PDB file of C-alpha atoms and ligand atoms in Angstrom:
ATOM      1  CA  MET A 142     -12.932  16.702   2.128  1.00 63.00           C
ATOM      2  CA  PHE A 143     -14.283  13.397   0.665  1.00 73.00           C
ATOM      3  CA  SER A 144     -13.717  14.522  -3.263  1.00 81.00           C
ATOM      4  CA  TYR A 145     -11.191  11.490  -3.380  1.00 83.00           C
ATOM      5  CA  ARG A 146     -12.329   8.130  -4.556  1.00 86.00           C
ATOM      6  CA  HIS A 147     -10.079   5.274  -4.908  1.00 81.00           C
ATOM      7  CA  ALA A 148     -11.568   3.973  -8.102  1.00 84.00           C
ATOM      8  CA  PHE A 149      -9.909   6.402 -10.008  1.00 84.00           C
ATOM      9  CA  HIS A 150      -6.509   5.475  -9.324  1.00 91.00           C
ATOM     10  CA  ALA A 151      -7.150   1.268  -9.007  1.00 94.00           C
ATOM     11  CA  GLY A 152      -4.532  -0.329 -10.611  1.00 96.00           C
ATOM     12  CA  SER A 153      -2.314   2.498 -11.181  1.00 97.00           C
ATOM     13  CA  HIS A 154       1.945   2.148 -11.069  1.00 97.00           C
ATOM     14  CA  ALA A 155       1.122   3.241  -7.410  1.00 98.00           C
ATOM     15  CA  ASP A 156      -1.240   0.591  -6.440  1.00 98.00           C
ATOM     16  CA  ILE A 157       1.317  -1.915  -8.101  1.00 98.00           C
ATOM     17  CA  LEU A 158       4.184  -0.158  -5.880  1.00 98.00           C
ATOM     18  CA  LYS A 159       2.056  -0.494  -2.610  1.00 98.00           C
ATOM     19  CA  HIS A 160       0.481  -3.649  -3.086  1.00 98.00           C
ATOM     20  CA  LEU A 161       3.523  -5.761  -4.299  1.00 98.00           C
ATOM     21  CA  THR A 162       5.867  -4.344  -0.953  1.00 98.00           C
ATOM     22  CA  LEU A 163       2.681  -5.171   1.275  1.00 98.00           C
ATOM     23  CA  ILE A 164       2.068  -8.822   0.151  1.00 98.00           C
ATOM     24  CA  HIS A 165       6.173  -9.318   0.816  1.00 98.00           C
ATOM     25  CA  LEU A 166       5.918  -8.161   3.991  1.00 98.00           C
ATOM     26  CA  VAL A 167       2.526 -10.346   5.236  1.00 98.00           C
ATOM     27  CA  GLU A 168       4.457 -13.191   3.139  1.00 98.00           C
ATOM     28  CA  TYR A 169       7.423 -12.851   5.596  1.00 98.00           C
ATOM     29  CA  LEU A 170       5.340 -11.726   8.331  1.00 98.00           C
ATOM     30  CA  GLN A 171       3.712 -15.432   8.174  1.00 98.00           C
ATOM     31  CA  GLU A 172       6.893 -17.023   8.213  1.00 97.00           C
ATOM     32  CA  LYS A 173       6.170 -17.432  11.726  1.00 96.00           C
ATOM     33  CA  PRO A 174       2.993 -19.233  12.996  1.00 97.00           C
ATOM     34  CA  GLY A 175       2.209 -16.892  15.580  1.00 96.00           C
ATOM     35  CA  ALA A 176      -1.303 -14.621  15.191  1.00 98.00           C
ATOM     36  CA  LEU A 177      -0.796 -11.495  13.151  1.00 98.00           C
ATOM     37  CA  THR A 178      -2.989  -8.674  13.340  1.00 98.00           C
ATOM     38  CA  ILE A 179      -2.775  -6.334  10.232  1.00 98.00           C
ATOM     39  CA  VAL A 180      -4.197  -2.799   9.920  1.00 98.00           C
ATOM     40  CA  ASP A 181      -5.448  -0.785   7.270  1.00 98.00           C
ATOM     41  CA  THR A 182      -5.946   2.512   8.426  1.00 98.00           C
ATOM     42  CA  HIS A 183      -6.748   4.331   4.909  1.00 98.00           C
ATOM     43  CA  ALA A 184      -9.026   1.016   3.460  1.00 98.00           C
ATOM     44  CA  GLY A 185     -10.905   2.250   0.473  1.00 97.00           C
ATOM     45  CA  ALA A 186     -13.929   0.431  -1.256  1.00 96.00           C
ATOM     46  CA  GLY A 187     -11.976  -3.034  -0.940  1.00 97.00           C
ATOM     47  CA  ILE A 188     -12.385  -3.796  -4.887  1.00 97.00           C
ATOM     48  CA  TYR A 189     -12.491  -1.952  -8.149  1.00 96.00           C
ATOM     49  CA  SER A 190     -14.001  -2.305 -11.470  1.00 94.00           C
ATOM     50  CA  LEU A 191     -12.134  -1.354 -14.072  1.00 94.00           C
ATOM     51  CA  GLU A 192     -14.336  -1.694 -16.934  1.00 90.00           C
ATOM     52  CA  ASP A 193     -16.938   0.898 -15.348  1.00 83.00           C
ATOM     53  CA  GLY A 194     -16.989   3.655 -13.433  1.00 76.00           C
ATOM     54  CA  PHE A 195     -14.221   5.876 -12.237  1.00 74.00           C
ATOM     55  CA  ALA A 196     -11.465   3.693 -12.878  1.00 72.00           C
ATOM     56  CA  ALA A 197     -12.735   3.258 -16.768  1.00 74.00           C
ATOM     57  CA  VAL A 198     -12.895   7.513 -16.495  1.00 72.00           C
ATOM     58  CA  SER A 199      -9.215   7.519 -15.445  1.00 76.00           C
ATOM     59  CA  ASN A 200      -7.762   5.005 -17.317  1.00 85.00           C
ATOM     60  CA  GLU A 201      -4.916   4.793 -14.771  1.00 90.00           C
ATOM     61  CA  ALA A 202      -5.155   0.970 -14.913  1.00 93.00           C
ATOM     62  CA  ASP A 203      -3.502   1.724 -18.382  1.00 93.00           C
ATOM     63  CA  GLY A 204      -0.311   2.994 -17.273  1.00 94.00           C
ATOM     64  CA  GLY A 205      -0.551   0.346 -14.176  1.00 97.00           C
ATOM     65  CA  ILE A 206      -1.759  -2.962 -13.939  1.00 97.00           C
ATOM     66  CA  PHE A 207      -2.557  -3.529 -18.093  1.00 96.00           C
ATOM     67  CA  ARG A 208       1.187  -2.384 -18.823  1.00 97.00           C
ATOM     68  CA  LEU A 209       2.440  -4.764 -16.334  1.00 97.00           C
ATOM     69  CA  LEU A 210       0.496  -7.579 -17.504  1.00 97.00           C
ATOM     70  CA  LYS A 211       1.562  -7.265 -21.236  1.00 96.00           C
ATOM     71  CA  PHE A 212       5.161  -6.783 -20.030  1.00 97.00           C
ATOM     72  CA  ALA A 213       5.035  -9.844 -17.933  1.00 96.00           C
ATOM     73  CA  GLU A 214       2.915 -11.997 -20.938  1.00 94.00           C
ATOM     74  CA  GLU A 215       5.911 -11.068 -23.508  1.00 94.00           C
ATOM     75  CA  CYS A 216       8.341 -11.976 -20.560  1.00 94.00           C
ATOM     76  CA  ASN A 217       6.397 -15.406 -20.166  1.00 89.00           C
ATOM     77  CA  ALA A 218       6.190 -15.805 -24.014  1.00 92.00           C
ATOM     78  CA  SER A 219      10.120 -15.683 -23.746  1.00 91.00           C
ATOM     79  CA  GLY A 220      10.707 -18.383 -21.030  1.00 89.00           C
ATOM     80  CA  LYS A 221      11.135 -15.538 -18.267  1.00 88.00           C
ATOM     81  CA  ASN A 222       9.735 -15.048 -15.091  1.00 85.00           C
ATOM     82  CA  LEU A 223       9.623 -11.585 -13.631  1.00 91.00           C
ATOM     83  CA  ALA A 224      11.511 -11.297 -10.272  1.00 88.00           C
ATOM     84  CA  GLY A 225      11.150  -9.794  -7.048  1.00 86.00           C
ATOM     85  CA  GLY A 226       7.468 -11.006  -6.345  1.00 95.00           C
ATOM     86  CA  ILE A 227       6.245  -9.686  -9.464  1.00 97.00           C
ATOM     87  CA  GLN A 228       4.526 -12.528 -10.717  1.00 96.00           C
ATOM     88  CA  ASN A 229       3.480 -13.555  -7.295  1.00 96.00           C
ATOM     89  CA  TYR A 230       1.631 -10.079  -6.944  1.00 97.00           C
ATOM     90  CA  LEU A 231       0.348 -10.619 -10.676  1.00 97.00           C
ATOM     91  CA  ASP A 232      -1.136 -14.072  -9.115  1.00 95.00           C
ATOM     92  CA  TYR A 233      -3.047 -11.944  -6.324  1.00 96.00           C
ATOM     93  CA  ILE A 234      -4.865  -9.760  -8.691  1.00 97.00           C
ATOM     94  CA  ARG A 235      -5.612 -12.519 -11.269  1.00 96.00           C
ATOM     95  CA  ALA A 236      -7.288 -14.558  -8.569  1.00 95.00           C
ATOM     96  CA  GLU A 237      -9.876 -11.817  -8.101  1.00 95.00           C
ATOM     97  CA  ASN A 238     -10.535 -12.345 -11.899  1.00 96.00           C
ATOM     98  CA  PRO A 239     -11.582 -16.092 -12.619  1.00 88.00           C
ATOM     99  CA  GLN A 240     -11.855 -14.977 -16.570  1.00 89.00           C
ATOM    100  CA  GLU A 241      -9.122 -14.343 -18.469  1.00 86.00           C
ATOM    101  CA  GLN A 242      -9.933 -10.889 -19.012  1.00 90.00           C
ATOM    102  CA  ILE A 243      -8.698  -8.606 -15.846  1.00 94.00           C
ATOM    103  CA  ALA A 244     -11.989  -6.893 -14.700  1.00 94.00           C
ATOM    104  CA  LEU A 245     -11.720  -6.203 -11.220  1.00 96.00           C
ATOM    105  CA  TYR A 246      -8.546  -4.953  -9.292  1.00 97.00           C
ATOM    106  CA  PRO A 247      -8.239  -5.663  -5.877  1.00 97.00           C
ATOM    107  CA  GLY A 248      -7.385  -2.720  -3.111  1.00 98.00           C
ATOM    108  CA  SER A 249      -5.194  -3.637  -0.005  1.00 98.00           C
ATOM    109  CA  PRO A 250      -8.472  -4.938   2.062  1.00 98.00           C
ATOM    110  CA  PHE A 251      -9.293  -7.902  -0.569  1.00 98.00           C
ATOM    111  CA  ILE A 252      -5.474  -8.316  -1.096  1.00 98.00           C
ATOM    112  CA  LEU A 253      -5.105  -8.459   2.700  1.00 98.00           C
ATOM    113  CA  ALA A 254      -8.280 -10.357   3.429  1.00 98.00           C
ATOM    114  CA  ARG A 255      -6.763 -13.204   0.776  1.00 97.00           C
ATOM    115  CA  LEU A 256      -3.442 -13.243   2.798  1.00 98.00           C
ATOM    116  CA  LEU A 257      -5.006 -13.873   5.956  1.00 98.00           C
ATOM    117  CA  ARG A 258      -4.674 -17.322   7.955  1.00 98.00           C
ATOM    118  CA  PRO A 259      -6.937 -18.784  10.182  1.00 98.00           C
ATOM    119  CA  GLN A 260      -5.101 -17.098  13.307  1.00 98.00           C
ATOM    120  CA  ASP A 261      -5.108 -13.659  11.692  1.00 98.00           C
ATOM    121  CA  ARG A 262      -7.096 -10.635  11.556  1.00 98.00           C
ATOM    122  CA  LEU A 263      -7.404  -7.531   9.518  1.00 98.00           C
ATOM    123  CA  LYS A 264      -8.654  -4.409  11.139  1.00 98.00           C
ATOM    124  CA  LEU A 265     -10.003  -1.842   8.147  1.00 98.00           C
ATOM    125  CA  PHE A 266     -10.759   1.840   8.612  1.00 98.00           C
ATOM    126  CA  GLU A 267     -12.444   4.288   5.945  1.00 98.00           C
ATOM    127  CA  LEU A 268     -14.054   7.755   6.554  1.00 96.00           C
ATOM    128  CA  HIS A 269     -15.665   8.307   3.220  1.00 95.00           C
ATOM    129  CA  PRO A 270     -19.547   7.885   3.346  1.00 94.00           C
ATOM    130  CA  LYS A 271     -19.716   6.076   0.163  1.00 94.00           C
ATOM    131  CA  GLU A 272     -16.676   4.558   0.482  1.00 96.00           C
ATOM    132  CA  ILE A 273     -17.354   2.773   4.050  1.00 97.00           C
ATOM    133  CA  ASP A 274     -21.162   1.382   2.807  1.00 97.00           C
ATOM    134  CA  ILE A 275     -19.100   0.037  -0.470  1.00 97.00           C
ATOM    135  CA  LEU A 276     -16.301  -1.720   1.657  1.00 98.00           C
ATOM    136  CA  ARG A 277     -18.396  -3.177   4.208  1.00 98.00           C
ATOM    137  CA  HIS A 278     -20.963  -5.093   1.314  1.00 98.00           C
ATOM    138  CA  ASN A 279     -17.622  -6.246  -0.185  1.00 98.00           C
ATOM    139  CA  ILE A 280     -16.276  -7.780   2.937  1.00 98.00           C
ATOM    140  CA  ASN A 281     -19.359  -9.539   3.909  1.00 98.00           C
ATOM    141  CA  GLN A 282     -18.678 -11.299   0.143  1.00 97.00           C
ATOM    142  CA  LEU A 283     -15.733 -12.765   1.571  1.00 97.00           C
ATOM    143  CA  LYS A 284     -15.246 -15.939   3.554  1.00 97.00           C
ATOM    144  CA  GLN A 285     -12.511 -14.443   5.700  1.00 98.00           C
ATOM    145  CA  ALA A 286     -15.270 -11.576   6.566  1.00 98.00           C
ATOM    146  CA  LYS A 287     -15.508 -13.304  10.117  1.00 98.00           C
ATOM    147  CA  GLN A 288     -11.751 -12.306  10.661  1.00 98.00           C
ATOM    148  CA  ILE A 289     -12.194  -8.768   9.391  1.00 98.00           C
ATOM    149  CA  ASP A 290     -13.502  -5.424  11.565  1.00 98.00           C
ATOM    150  CA  VAL A 291     -14.771  -2.743   9.486  1.00 98.00           C
ATOM    151  CA  TYR A 292     -14.636   0.485  11.412  1.00 98.00           C
ATOM    152  CA  ALA A 293     -16.184   3.924  10.084  1.00 98.00           C
ATOM    153  CA  ALA A 294     -13.847   5.740  11.948  1.00 98.00           C
ATOM    154  CA  ASP A 295     -10.327   8.127  11.457  1.00 97.00           C
ATOM    155  CA  GLY A 296      -7.778   5.579  10.763  1.00 98.00           C
ATOM    156  CA  PHE A 297      -5.048   8.262  12.051  1.00 98.00           C
ATOM    157  CA  THR A 298      -6.293   8.709  15.795  1.00 98.00           C
ATOM    158  CA  ARG A 299      -7.562   5.011  16.166  1.00 98.00           C
ATOM    159  CA  LEU A 300      -4.844   3.233  14.978  1.00 98.00           C
ATOM    160  CA  LYS A 301      -3.146   3.559  18.314  1.00 98.00           C
ATOM    161  CA  GLY A 302      -6.122   1.735  20.151  1.00 98.00           C
ATOM    162  CA  LEU A 303      -5.373  -0.889  18.571  1.00 98.00           C
ATOM    163  CA  LEU A 304      -1.727  -1.701  19.473  1.00 98.00           C
ATOM    164  CA  PRO A 305       0.295  -3.520  20.555  1.00 98.00           C
ATOM    165  CA  PRO A 306      -1.780  -6.370  19.339  1.00 97.00           C
ATOM    166  CA  PRO A 307      -2.468  -9.302  21.435  1.00 94.00           C
ATOM    167  CA  SER A 308       0.108 -11.372  19.830  1.00 92.00           C
ATOM    168  CA  ARG A 309       2.814  -8.524  19.443  1.00 96.00           C
ATOM    169  CA  ARG A 310       3.079  -9.437  15.818  1.00 97.00           C
ATOM    170  CA  GLY A 311       1.634  -6.262  13.707  1.00 98.00           C
ATOM    171  CA  LEU A 312       1.425  -5.280  10.647  1.00 98.00           C
ATOM    172  CA  VAL A 313       0.014  -1.499   9.724  1.00 98.00           C
ATOM    173  CA  LEU A 314      -0.497   0.108   6.121  1.00 98.00           C
ATOM    174  CA  ILE A 315      -1.012   3.797   6.325  1.00 98.00           C
ATOM    175  CA  ASP A 316      -2.160   4.767   2.774  1.00 98.00           C
ATOM    176  CA  PRO A 317      -3.970   8.042   3.104  1.00 97.00           C
ATOM    177  CA  SER A 318      -5.432  10.221   0.211  1.00 94.00           C
ATOM    178  CA  TYR A 319      -3.784  12.977   1.056  1.00 94.00           C
ATOM    179  CA  GLU A 320      -6.596  15.236  -0.426  1.00 89.00           C
ATOM    180  CA  ASP A 321      -6.457  17.157   2.990  1.00 90.00           C
ATOM    181  CA  LYS A 322      -3.095  18.825   3.592  1.00 91.00           C
ATOM    182  CA  GLN A 323      -3.184  18.116   7.083  1.00 95.00           C
ATOM    183  CA  ASP A 324      -2.674  14.377   6.306  1.00 96.00           C
ATOM    184  CA  TYR A 325       1.164  15.108   6.323  1.00 96.00           C
ATOM    185  CA  ARG A 326       0.630  16.183  10.064  1.00 97.00           C
ATOM    186  CA  TYR A 327      -1.806  13.578  10.661  1.00 98.00           C
ATOM    187  CA  LEU A 328       0.438  10.905   9.880  1.00 98.00           C
ATOM    188  CA  GLU A 329       3.480  12.101  11.785  1.00 98.00           C
ATOM    189  CA  THR A 330       1.031  12.429  15.168  1.00 98.00           C
ATOM    190  CA  ALA A 331       0.012   8.713  14.518  1.00 98.00           C
ATOM    191  CA  MET A 332       3.355   7.382  13.798  1.00 98.00           C
ATOM    192  CA  GLU A 333       4.628   8.914  17.080  1.00 98.00           C
ATOM    193  CA  GLU A 334       2.030   7.443  18.826  1.00 98.00           C
ATOM    194  CA  ALA A 335       1.718   4.053  17.034  1.00 98.00           C
ATOM    195  CA  LEU A 336       5.665   3.498  17.990  1.00 98.00           C
ATOM    196  CA  LYS A 337       5.248   4.601  21.772  1.00 98.00           C
ATOM    197  CA  ARG A 338       2.806   1.801  22.060  1.00 98.00           C
ATOM    198  CA  PHE A 339       4.480  -0.893  19.790  1.00 98.00           C
ATOM    199  CA  ALA A 340       7.908  -0.129  18.565  1.00 97.00           C
ATOM    200  CA  THR A 341       8.777  -3.048  17.304  1.00 96.00           C
ATOM    201  CA  GLY A 342       5.895  -3.020  14.436  1.00 98.00           C
ATOM    202  CA  CYS A 343       6.006  -3.196  11.404  1.00 98.00           C
ATOM    203  CA  TYR A 344       4.537   0.121   9.256  1.00 98.00           C
ATOM    204  CA  ALA A 345       4.178   0.630   5.752  1.00 98.00           C
ATOM    205  CA  ILE A 346       3.487   4.556   4.523  1.00 98.00           C
ATOM    206  CA  TRP A 347       2.183   4.872   0.907  1.00 98.00           C
ATOM    207  CA  TYR A 348       2.574   8.597  -0.448  1.00 97.00           C
ATOM    208  CA  PRO A 349       2.351  10.807  -3.721  1.00 96.00           C
ATOM    209  CA  ILE A 350       5.602  12.321  -4.866  1.00 95.00           C
ATOM    210  CA  LEU A 351       4.347  15.821  -5.666  1.00 90.00           C
ATOM    211  CA  THR A 352       5.738  18.866  -6.235  1.00 83.00           C
ATOM    212  CA  ARG A 353       4.051  20.149  -2.793  1.00 81.00           C
ATOM    213  CA  ARG A 354       6.738  20.955   0.000  1.00 83.00           C
ATOM    214  CA  GLU A 355       5.106  18.620   2.795  1.00 83.00           C
ATOM    215  CA  SER A 356       5.038  15.478   0.281  1.00 86.00           C
ATOM    216  CA  ALA A 357       9.001  16.006  -0.765  1.00 89.00           C
ATOM    217  CA  SER A 358       9.738  16.618   3.375  1.00 94.00           C
ATOM    218  CA  LEU A 359       7.736  13.257   3.993  1.00 97.00           C
ATOM    219  CA  PRO A 360      10.590  10.687   3.591  1.00 97.00           C
ATOM    220  CA  ASP A 361      12.931  13.176   5.821  1.00 97.00           C
ATOM    221  CA  HIS A 362      10.111  13.642   8.620  1.00 97.00           C
ATOM    222  CA  MET A 363       9.651   9.821   8.844  1.00 98.00           C
ATOM    223  CA  LYS A 364      13.391   9.122   8.948  1.00 98.00           C
ATOM    224  CA  LYS A 365      13.821  11.615  12.241  1.00 98.00           C
ATOM    225  CA  ILE A 366      10.575   9.589  13.908  1.00 98.00           C
ATOM    226  CA  ALA A 367      12.522   6.240  12.983  1.00 98.00           C
ATOM    227  CA  ALA A 368      15.515   7.499  14.565  1.00 97.00           C
ATOM    228  CA  SER A 369      13.595   9.085  17.563  1.00 97.00           C
ATOM    229  CA  HIS A 370      12.493   5.487  18.365  1.00 97.00           C
ATOM    230  CA  HIS A 371      15.419   3.492  17.437  1.00 96.00           C
ATOM    231  CA  CYS A 372      13.585   1.588  14.496  1.00 97.00           C
ATOM    232  CA  SER A 373      15.176   0.426  11.160  1.00 98.00           C
ATOM    233  CA  TRP A 374      13.505   1.698   7.648  1.00 98.00           C
ATOM    234  CA  LEU A 375      13.619   1.373   4.367  1.00 98.00           C
ATOM    235  CA  HIS A 376      12.492   4.036   2.068  1.00 98.00           C
ATOM    236  CA  THR A 377      11.497   3.475  -1.747  1.00 98.00           C
ATOM    237  CA  GLU A 378      10.395   5.180  -4.888  1.00 97.00           C
ATOM    238  CA  LEU A 379       9.136   4.384  -8.035  1.00 97.00           C
ATOM    239  CA  ARG A 380       9.070   7.268 -11.093  1.00 97.00           C
ATOM    240  CA  VAL A 381       7.319   5.843 -14.029  1.00 97.00           C
ATOM    241  CA  GLU A 382       7.683   9.718 -15.856  1.00 95.00           C
ATOM    242  CA  ASN A 383       9.110  12.895 -15.532  1.00 92.00           C
ATOM    243  CA  THR A 384       7.135  15.487 -17.767  1.00 90.00           C
ATOM    244  CA  PRO A 385       7.224  19.031 -15.851  1.00 86.00           C
ATOM    245  CA  GLY A 386       3.933  20.511 -15.415  1.00 82.00           C
ATOM    246  CA  GLU A 387       2.129  17.559 -15.950  1.00 81.00           C
ATOM    247  CA  ARG A 388      -0.934  16.852 -13.466  1.00 82.00           C
ATOM    248  CA  ARG A 389      -1.133  13.009 -13.838  1.00 88.00           C
ATOM    249  CA  LEU A 390       0.747  11.077 -10.729  1.00 92.00           C
ATOM    250  CA  GLN A 391       4.072  10.153 -11.579  1.00 95.00           C
ATOM    251  CA  ALA A 392       5.795   9.017  -8.696  1.00 96.00           C
ATOM    252  CA  SER A 393       5.092   7.376  -5.622  1.00 97.00           C
ATOM    253  CA  GLY A 394       6.886   6.185  -2.367  1.00 98.00           C
ATOM    254  CA  MET A 395       6.933   3.719   0.547  1.00 98.00           C
ATOM    255  CA  PHE A 396       8.387   4.361   3.726  1.00 98.00           C
ATOM    256  CA  VAL A 397       8.719   0.626   6.069  1.00 98.00           C
ATOM    257  CA  PHE A 398       9.679   1.115   9.644  1.00 98.00           C
ATOM    258  CA  ASN A 399      10.634  -2.262  11.010  1.00 98.00           C
ATOM    259  CA  PRO A 400      11.230  -3.836   7.418  1.00 98.00           C
ATOM    260  CA  PRO A 401      12.061  -7.363   7.182  1.00 98.00           C
ATOM    261  CA  TRP A 402      15.632  -7.882   6.267  1.00 96.00           C
ATOM    262  CA  THR A 403      14.046  -9.868   2.875  1.00 97.00           C
ATOM    263  CA  LEU A 404      12.210  -6.270   1.431  1.00 98.00           C
ATOM    264  CA  GLU A 405      15.340  -4.720   0.241  1.00 98.00           C
ATOM    265  CA  LYS A 406      16.410  -7.648  -1.622  1.00 97.00           C
ATOM    266  CA  ASN A 407      12.872  -8.204  -3.201  1.00 97.00           C
ATOM    267  CA  LEU A 408      12.412  -4.754  -3.989  1.00 98.00           C
ATOM    268  CA  ALA A 409      16.326  -4.569  -5.488  1.00 98.00           C
ATOM    269  CA  GLU A 410      15.200  -7.065  -7.952  1.00 97.00           C
ATOM    270  CA  ALA A 411      11.658  -5.635  -8.383  1.00 97.00           C
ATOM    271  CA  LEU A 412      12.154  -2.012  -9.559  1.00 98.00           C
ATOM    272  CA  PRO A 413      14.349  -2.119 -12.176  1.00 97.00           C
ATOM    273  CA  THR A 414      11.841  -4.511 -13.941  1.00 97.00           C
ATOM    274  CA  LEU A 415       8.978  -2.295 -13.083  1.00 98.00           C
ATOM    275  CA  VAL A 416      11.063   0.615 -14.362  1.00 98.00           C
ATOM    276  CA  LYS A 417      11.406  -1.084 -17.621  1.00 97.00           C
ATOM    277  CA  ALA A 418       7.329  -2.572 -17.767  1.00 97.00           C
ATOM    278  CA  LEU A 419       5.894   0.622 -16.729  1.00 98.00           C
ATOM    279  CA  GLY A 420       8.612   3.572 -17.767  1.00 97.00           C
ATOM    280  CA  GLN A 421       7.555   6.189 -20.071  1.00 94.00           C
ATOM    281  CA  GLY A 422      10.572   7.846 -21.709  1.00 90.00           C
ATOM    282  CA  ALA A 423      13.851   8.329 -19.658  1.00 91.00           C
ATOM    283  CA  GLY A 424      12.642  10.211 -16.558  1.00 93.00           C
ATOM    284  CA  ALA A 425      11.574   6.776 -15.396  1.00 97.00           C
ATOM    285  CA  GLU A 426      13.611   5.408 -12.524  1.00 97.00           C
ATOM    286  CA  TYR A 427      13.617   4.075  -9.002  1.00 98.00           C
ATOM    287  CA  LEU A 428      15.214   4.781  -5.369  1.00 97.00           C
ATOM    288  CA  LEU A 429      15.970   2.218  -2.773  1.00 98.00           C
ATOM    289  CA  LYS A 430      17.675   3.249   0.496  1.00 98.00           C
ATOM    290  CA  SER A 431      17.262   1.705   4.107  1.00 98.00           C
ATOM    291  CA  PHE A 432      18.830   1.765   7.381  1.00 98.00           C
ATOM    292  CA  GLU A 433      19.615  -0.816  10.378  1.00 97.00           C
ATOM    293  CA  ALA A 434      18.956   0.250  13.863  1.00 95.00           C
ATOM    294  CA  ARG A 435      22.022  -1.097  16.071  1.00 83.00           C
ATOM    295  CA  PRO A 436      20.570  -2.233  19.432  1.00 74.00           C
TER     296      PRO A 436
HETATM  297  N1  SAM B 717      -5.739   1.520   1.110  1.00 88.26           N
HETATM  298  C1  SAM B 717      -6.354   1.280  -0.390  1.00 88.26           C
HETATM  299  C2  SAM B 717      -6.045   0.458  -1.348  1.00 88.26           C
HETATM  300  O1  SAM B 717      -4.547   0.554  -1.298  1.00 88.26           O
HETATM  301  O2  SAM B 717      -6.823  -0.001  -2.087  1.00 88.26           O
HETATM  302  C3  SAM B 717      -6.513   2.566  -1.074  1.00 88.26           C
HETATM  303  C4  SAM B 717      -6.617   3.984  -0.144  1.00 88.26           C
HETATM  304  S1  SAM B 717      -7.252   5.385  -0.588  1.00 88.26           S
HETATM  305  C5  SAM B 717      -5.457   6.044  -1.122  1.00 88.26           C
HETATM  306  C6  SAM B 717      -7.725   6.360   0.652  1.00 88.26           C
HETATM  307  C7  SAM B 717      -8.955   6.073   1.432  1.00 88.26           C
HETATM  308  O3  SAM B 717      -9.107   6.815   2.869  1.00 88.26           O
HETATM  309  C8  SAM B 717      -9.890   6.754   0.951  1.00 88.26           C
HETATM  310  O4  SAM B 717     -11.149   5.806   0.599  1.00 88.26           O
HETATM  311  C9  SAM B 717     -10.604   7.671   1.787  1.00 88.26           C
HETATM  312  O5  SAM B 717     -12.083   8.285   1.965  1.00 88.26           O
HETATM  313  C10 SAM B 717     -10.080   7.345   2.999  1.00 88.26           C
HETATM  314  N2  SAM B 717      -9.950   8.407   4.303  1.00 88.26           N
HETATM  315  C11 SAM B 717      -9.535   9.460   4.083  1.00 88.26           C
HETATM  316  N3  SAM B 717      -9.213   9.978   5.631  1.00 88.26           N
HETATM  317  C12 SAM B 717      -9.463   8.908   6.333  1.00 88.26           C
HETATM  318  C13 SAM B 717      -9.304   8.928   7.520  1.00 88.26           C
HETATM  319  N4  SAM B 717      -8.445   9.861   8.515  1.00 88.26           N
HETATM  320  N5  SAM B 717      -9.326   7.562   8.181  1.00 88.26           N
HETATM  321  C14 SAM B 717      -9.984   6.610   7.401  1.00 88.26           C
HETATM  322  N6  SAM B 717     -10.176   6.734   5.992  1.00 88.26           N
HETATM  323  C15 SAM B 717      -9.895   7.719   5.758  1.00 88.26           C
END
């Protein structure tokens, strides 16, 4: 427990899929003026240096954000813009980097903080004793700090206490490290409890695609939970590489309960570009499926 530090993975292909999806969800939900409550059950440290510390050791950003930025530059130079919200996502990353050089990668708390309107609230959970201190320090630097609550607590078990949000408009990101195999079970319990209290909320779950059984069966378990609560869902995966025996993460997925209708269209545009930009070899591919529950 607590060996996971997200800085090792900051700006990786998995962060790109997660944060691109997240931005689309928030922007869609903000099309209505009513207050939005956003919960990030597994927040991490908030923002990460890509030039030193853990990120510089793993260099995962090389195959992720730096690769995508290079691809975007080449496209822009030939007069093309990137579709599916990729350009918009890159603008959020650039916004944290006033210098031209990208030295910082914002995690979900910073991306979400930047998206907050005055009426919105952000609730962050983090359990790691070092990460929580860094997160608090980072959040306190933001002009949106007063709209953000940071809890040193278990996001899985505390989520239900925040639901339904006062305005009945809510988005939940569940982004565990899965370092503990029990996280798969905790996720299922958290989703059951959450949907019992707030069945119409939008829930975005990130997961790594690994050879372990729990990871492979996660989407089917989520589909069963969605069916028992009559929820629509969207399931997407991005694989950048398929090299058997390789230990680095080669693919990840998102499962979204009650997705906005625009998400599938947006990802259908973005994913082929991400495969092209980030793919390493013929094994790079994506998956995009959805189901619409009828009332
Ligand atoms: N959401 C972040 C982002 O996109 O930038 C990354 C989060 S990282 C994948 C998962 C984080 O959850 C780690 O910082 C870990 O310490 C923390 N964590 C692990 N178990 C937790 C729990 N039960 N409740 C809250 N945080 C937890």
